[in-house]
Amino acid sequence: MSVLRDLTKRASARPAHIVMSEGDDPRIVAGAIAAVNAGTARITLIGTQDDVSAQLVAAGMPNHPNIQIEDPITSPLTADFADAFYELRKHKGMTPEVAETQVTNPLIFAALMVRLGHADGTVGGAVATTGDTVRAALQVIGKAKDAPLVSSFFLMALPENHPSGRDAMIFGDCGLVIEPSSEELAAIAVASASSCQQLLGVEPQVALLSFSTMGSARHAAVTKVSEAAALLKADHPDLKADGELQFDAAFVPAVAASKAKGSSVAGHANVMIFPNLDAGNIGYKIAQRIGGAEAIGPVLQGLAKPANDLSRGCVAEDVTNMIAVTALQAQANG
């Protein structure tokens, strides 16, 4: 897909250092090797020297200058990481003894590498659950100072020559915030618009989705979305955003012409904001499984530094794509 080739090209212009918390998983190793060969990143694989080396040998890449291994049990970084983690979490009852144990958790170790400047971003979740992966990122890396909340999105790469003429869209939030308020929906929309600009390099056009279009139905769920749209227009008047819109009105110009006359976003939206996690999770999987879109994510937004989650059903290509996305986030993060 052309959008994925473009991601790789832009990521390789300024390769980032990405740490993979599950370095002994063959999918992670294969995806990391592909990313290094494409020039998008240099990689640190977390795991024991023997286990990770065995995977690299099996993948035909026993040695590469841009792939290194860190074992949290033996790493020279571990003692300093334990001290830093204790200071970070002592207000939550952390003790030095518990910190020494917990920093050997690959998710925690990888997140500390990012927080303390040893890496630009981290990717996990091929083996660990989303809950564990996100929890480590929140506890260690933390929320960006200017972000109201941490949310997620999927980058949906559409099949080439899609009838709509589009090659990619942003779907948010499909992986993290279960039942956002109007204020949270507006914050997710702002973050997703920024992610659209960062990753796709196009002007975001944001649709806040509902089962109603411009007052065609009345319900508390509709009111929540229309209030979020009003907040966006008041606080971010330069952002192209509209709602509430049904998906067809947001996506299809002919439907927009009849359902949402006068909207500059309807029929052309490239950022779709779902009203809750039920709708978002169902929506992206329908687009993926029936529509043939490639779903990259959930990508986290609102963190101080990049950390992203993989699906436990991922394949090596998904890992490579997520490394490119994380590298681009690191570029934008400065």
GROMACS .gro file of N, CA, C and O in nm, residues 18-23 25 27-28 44 46 106-108 110-111 114 121-134 136-137 141 297-300 306-314 318-319 322-323 326:
model
  208
   18ILE      N    1   1.444   0.258   1.851
   18ILE     CA    2   1.322   0.199   1.905
   18ILE      C    3   1.357   0.073   1.984
   18ILE      O    4   1.431  -0.013   1.935
   19VAL      N    5   1.303   0.063   2.105
   19VAL     CA    6   1.329  -0.053   2.190
   19VAL      C    7   1.205  -0.143   2.190
   19VAL      O    8   1.093  -0.096   2.208
   20MET      N    9   1.228  -0.272   2.168
   20MET     CA   10   1.122  -0.371   2.159
   20MET      C   11   1.124  -0.456   2.286
   20MET      O   12   1.222  -0.525   2.314
   21SER      N   13   1.018  -0.450   2.364
   21SER     CA   14   1.018  -0.516   2.495
   21SER      C   15   1.007  -0.667   2.488
   21SER      O   16   1.031  -0.735   2.588
   22GLU      N   17   0.972  -0.721   2.371
   22GLU     CA   18   0.953  -0.866   2.355
   22GLU      C   19   1.051  -0.920   2.252
   22GLU      O   20   1.014  -0.979   2.151
   23GLY      N   21   1.181  -0.899   2.281
   23GLY     CA   22   1.285  -0.929   2.183
   23GLY      C   23   1.309  -1.074   2.153
   23GLY      O   24   1.384  -1.105   2.060
   25ASP      N   25   1.057  -1.284   2.078
   25ASP     CA   26   0.945  -1.332   1.997
   25ASP      C   27   0.986  -1.330   1.850
   25ASP      O   28   1.037  -1.228   1.801
   27ARG      N   29   0.824  -1.298   1.576
   27ARG     CA   30   0.759  -1.193   1.495
   27ARG      C   31   0.826  -1.058   1.518
   27ARG      O   32   0.847  -0.981   1.423
   28ILE      N   33   0.861  -1.033   1.644
   28ILE     CA   34   0.929  -0.908   1.677
   28ILE      C   35   1.065  -0.903   1.609
   28ILE      O   36   1.105  -0.801   1.551
   44THR      N   37   1.676  -0.193   1.972
   44THR     CA   38   1.721  -0.269   2.087
   44THR      C   39   1.615  -0.373   2.119
   44THR      O   40   1.496  -0.340   2.133
   46ILE      N   41   1.482  -0.650   2.385
   46ILE     CA   42   1.491  -0.681   2.527
   46ILE      C   43   1.468  -0.831   2.547
   46ILE      O   44   1.370  -0.888   2.496
  106PRO      N   45   1.041  -0.668   3.127
  106PRO     CA   46   1.081  -0.607   3.000
  106PRO      C   47   1.000  -0.483   2.961
  106PRO      O   48   1.055  -0.389   2.903
  107LEU      N   49   0.869  -0.481   2.992
  107LEU     CA   50   0.788  -0.364   2.960
  107LEU      C   51   0.835  -0.242   3.038
  107LEU      O   52   0.844  -0.131   2.983
  108ILE      N   53   0.862  -0.261   3.166
  108ILE     CA   54   0.908  -0.151   3.249
  108ILE      C   55   1.048  -0.106   3.206
  108ILE      O   56   1.077   0.014   3.194
  110ALA      N   57   1.193  -0.136   2.914
  110ALA     CA   58   1.188  -0.067   2.785
  110ALA      C   59   1.134   0.075   2.801
  110ALA      O   60   1.187   0.170   2.741
  111ALA      N   61   1.029   0.091   2.882
  111ALA     CA   62   0.973   0.224   2.904
  111ALA      C   63   1.073   0.316   2.974
  111ALA      O   64   1.081   0.436   2.944
  114VAL      N   65   1.319   0.466   2.737
  114VAL     CA   66   1.264   0.582   2.667
  114VAL      C   67   1.261   0.703   2.759
  114VAL      O   68   1.305   0.812   2.722
  121GLY      N   69   1.165   0.561   2.147
  121GLY     CA   70   1.029   0.510   2.158
  121GLY      C   71   1.033   0.361   2.182
  121GLY      O   72   1.137   0.296   2.166
  122THR      N   73   0.919   0.305   2.222
  122THR     CA   74   0.912   0.162   2.251
  122THR      C   75   0.786   0.101   2.191
  122THR      O   76   0.684   0.169   2.177
  123VAL      N   77   0.796  -0.026   2.157
  123VAL     CA   78   0.684  -0.101   2.102
  123VAL      C   79   0.675  -0.235   2.173
  123VAL      O   80   0.777  -0.303   2.191
  124GLY      N   81   0.555  -0.273   2.216
  124GLY     CA   82   0.531  -0.403   2.279
  124GLY      C   83   0.389  -0.449   2.251
  124GLY      O   84   0.315  -0.382   2.178
  125GLY      N   85   0.351  -0.560   2.312
  125GLY     CA   86   0.213  -0.605   2.300
  125GLY      C   87   0.191  -0.725   2.211
  125GLY      O   88   0.078  -0.770   2.196
  126ALA      N   89   0.298  -0.778   2.150
  126ALA     CA   90   0.281  -0.899   2.070
  126ALA      C   91   0.252  -1.019   2.160
  126ALA      O   92   0.186  -1.115   2.120
  127VAL      N   93   0.303  -1.013   2.283
  127VAL     CA   94   0.282  -1.118   2.382
  127VAL      C   95   0.204  -1.063   2.501
  127VAL      O   96   0.106  -1.123   2.546
  128ALA      N   97   0.244  -0.948   2.551
  128ALA     CA   98   0.178  -0.886   2.666
  128ALA      C   99   0.041  -0.832   2.626
  128ALA      O  100   0.016  -0.798   2.510
  129THR      N  101  -0.049  -0.823   2.724
  129THR     CA  102  -0.182  -0.768   2.698
  129THR      C  103  -0.174  -0.617   2.677
  129THR      O  104  -0.077  -0.551   2.719
  130THR      N  105  -0.278  -0.562   2.615
  130THR     CA  106  -0.286  -0.417   2.600
  130THR      C  107  -0.283  -0.348   2.736
  130THR      O  108  -0.216  -0.246   2.755
  131GLY      N  109  -0.354  -0.406   2.834
  131GLY     CA  110  -0.356  -0.346   2.967
  131GLY      C  111  -0.218  -0.334   3.026
  131GLY      O  112  -0.180  -0.228   3.080
  132ASP      N  113  -0.139  -0.441   3.018
  132ASP     CA  114  -0.003  -0.438   3.074
  132ASP      C  115   0.087  -0.342   2.996
  132ASP      O  116   0.168  -0.269   3.055
  133THR      N  117   0.073  -0.342   2.864
  133THR     CA  118   0.158  -0.257   2.780
  133THR      C  119   0.129  -0.110   2.805
  133THR      O  120   0.221  -0.028   2.823
  134VAL      N  121   0.002  -0.074   2.808
  134VAL     CA  122  -0.036   0.066   2.830
  134VAL      C  123  -0.004   0.109   2.972
  134VAL      O  124   0.042   0.222   2.996
  136ALA      N  125   0.240   0.011   3.167
  136ALA     CA  126   0.383   0.040   3.178
  136ALA      C  127   0.414   0.177   3.117
  136ALA      O  128   0.492   0.255   3.174
  137ALA      N  129   0.354   0.207   3.003
  137ALA     CA  130   0.379   0.336   2.939
  137ALA      C  131   0.328   0.451   3.025
  137ALA      O  132   0.396   0.553   3.042
  141ILE      N  133   0.653   0.642   3.138
  141ILE     CA  134   0.672   0.754   3.046
  141ILE      C  135   0.579   0.869   3.083
  141ILE      O  136   0.619   0.985   3.088
  297GLY      N  137  -0.206  -0.039   1.467
  297GLY     CA  138  -0.239   0.015   1.598
  297GLY      C  139  -0.275  -0.095   1.696
  297GLY      O  140  -0.260  -0.214   1.666
  298PRO      N  141  -0.324  -0.054   1.814
  298PRO     CA  142  -0.353   0.084   1.852
  298PRO      C  143  -0.226   0.165   1.877
  298PRO      O  144  -0.136   0.121   1.946
  299VAL      N  145  -0.224   0.283   1.815
  299VAL     CA  146  -0.115   0.378   1.835
  299VAL      C  147  -0.156   0.472   1.948
  299VAL      O  148  -0.266   0.529   1.944
  300LEU      N  149  -0.070   0.490   2.047
  300LEU     CA  150  -0.103   0.575   2.161
  300LEU      C  151  -0.068   0.720   2.131
  300LEU      O  152   0.031   0.749   2.065
  306PRO      N  153   0.701   0.848   2.273
  306PRO     CA  154   0.626   0.743   2.204
  306PRO      C  155   0.637   0.604   2.268
  306PRO      O  156   0.746   0.556   2.302
  307ALA      N  157   0.522   0.540   2.285
  307ALA     CA  158   0.513   0.400   2.327
  307ALA      C  159   0.389   0.343   2.262
  307ALA      O  160   0.281   0.404   2.273
  308ASN      N  161   0.402   0.230   2.197
  308ASN     CA  162   0.288   0.177   2.122
  308ASN      C  163   0.264   0.029   2.148
  308ASN      O  164   0.353  -0.045   2.190
  309ASP      N  165   0.141  -0.010   2.119
  309ASP     CA  166   0.090  -0.143   2.149
  309ASP      C  167   0.065  -0.219   2.020
  309ASP      O  168   0.013  -0.162   1.922
  310LEU      N  169   0.101  -0.346   2.019
  310LEU     CA  170   0.072  -0.435   1.907
  310LEU      C  171  -0.043  -0.528   1.944
  310LEU      O  172  -0.067  -0.554   2.062
  311SER      N  173  -0.112  -0.578   1.846
  311SER     CA  174  -0.210  -0.684   1.870
  311SER      C  175  -0.136  -0.815   1.895
  311SER      O  176  -0.032  -0.842   1.834
  312ARG      N  177  -0.189  -0.897   1.984
  312ARG     CA  178  -0.126  -1.026   2.009
  312ARG      C  179  -0.139  -1.120   1.888
  312ARG      O  180  -0.071  -1.221   1.880
  313GLY      N  181  -0.225  -1.084   1.794
  313GLY     CA  182  -0.235  -1.159   1.669
  313GLY      C  183  -0.151  -1.102   1.557
  313GLY      O  184  -0.169  -1.137   1.440
  314CYS      N  185  -0.057  -1.014   1.590
  314CYS     CA  186   0.021  -0.946   1.487
  314CYS      C  187   0.113  -1.041   1.412
  314CYS      O  188   0.147  -1.149   1.461
  318ASP      N  189   0.324  -0.626   1.060
  318ASP     CA  190   0.261  -0.531   1.153
  318ASP      C  191   0.367  -0.467   1.242
  318ASP      O  192   0.360  -0.348   1.273
  319VAL      N  193   0.463  -0.547   1.286
  319VAL     CA  194   0.570  -0.497   1.372
  319VAL      C  195   0.653  -0.392   1.297
  319VAL      O  196   0.682  -0.284   1.350
  322MET      N  197   0.457  -0.071   1.267
  322MET     CA  198   0.446   0.002   1.393
  322MET      C  199   0.579   0.068   1.431
  322MET      O  200   0.581   0.177   1.489
  323ILE      N  201   0.689   0.004   1.397
  323ILE     CA  202   0.820   0.067   1.420
  323ILE      C  203   0.830   0.197   1.340
  323ILE      O  204   0.877   0.300   1.391
  326THR      N  205   0.615   0.461   1.507
  326THR     CA  206   0.678   0.508   1.631
  326THR      C  207   0.797   0.597   1.602
  326THR      O  208   0.820   0.698   1.670
   0.00000   0.00000   0.00000
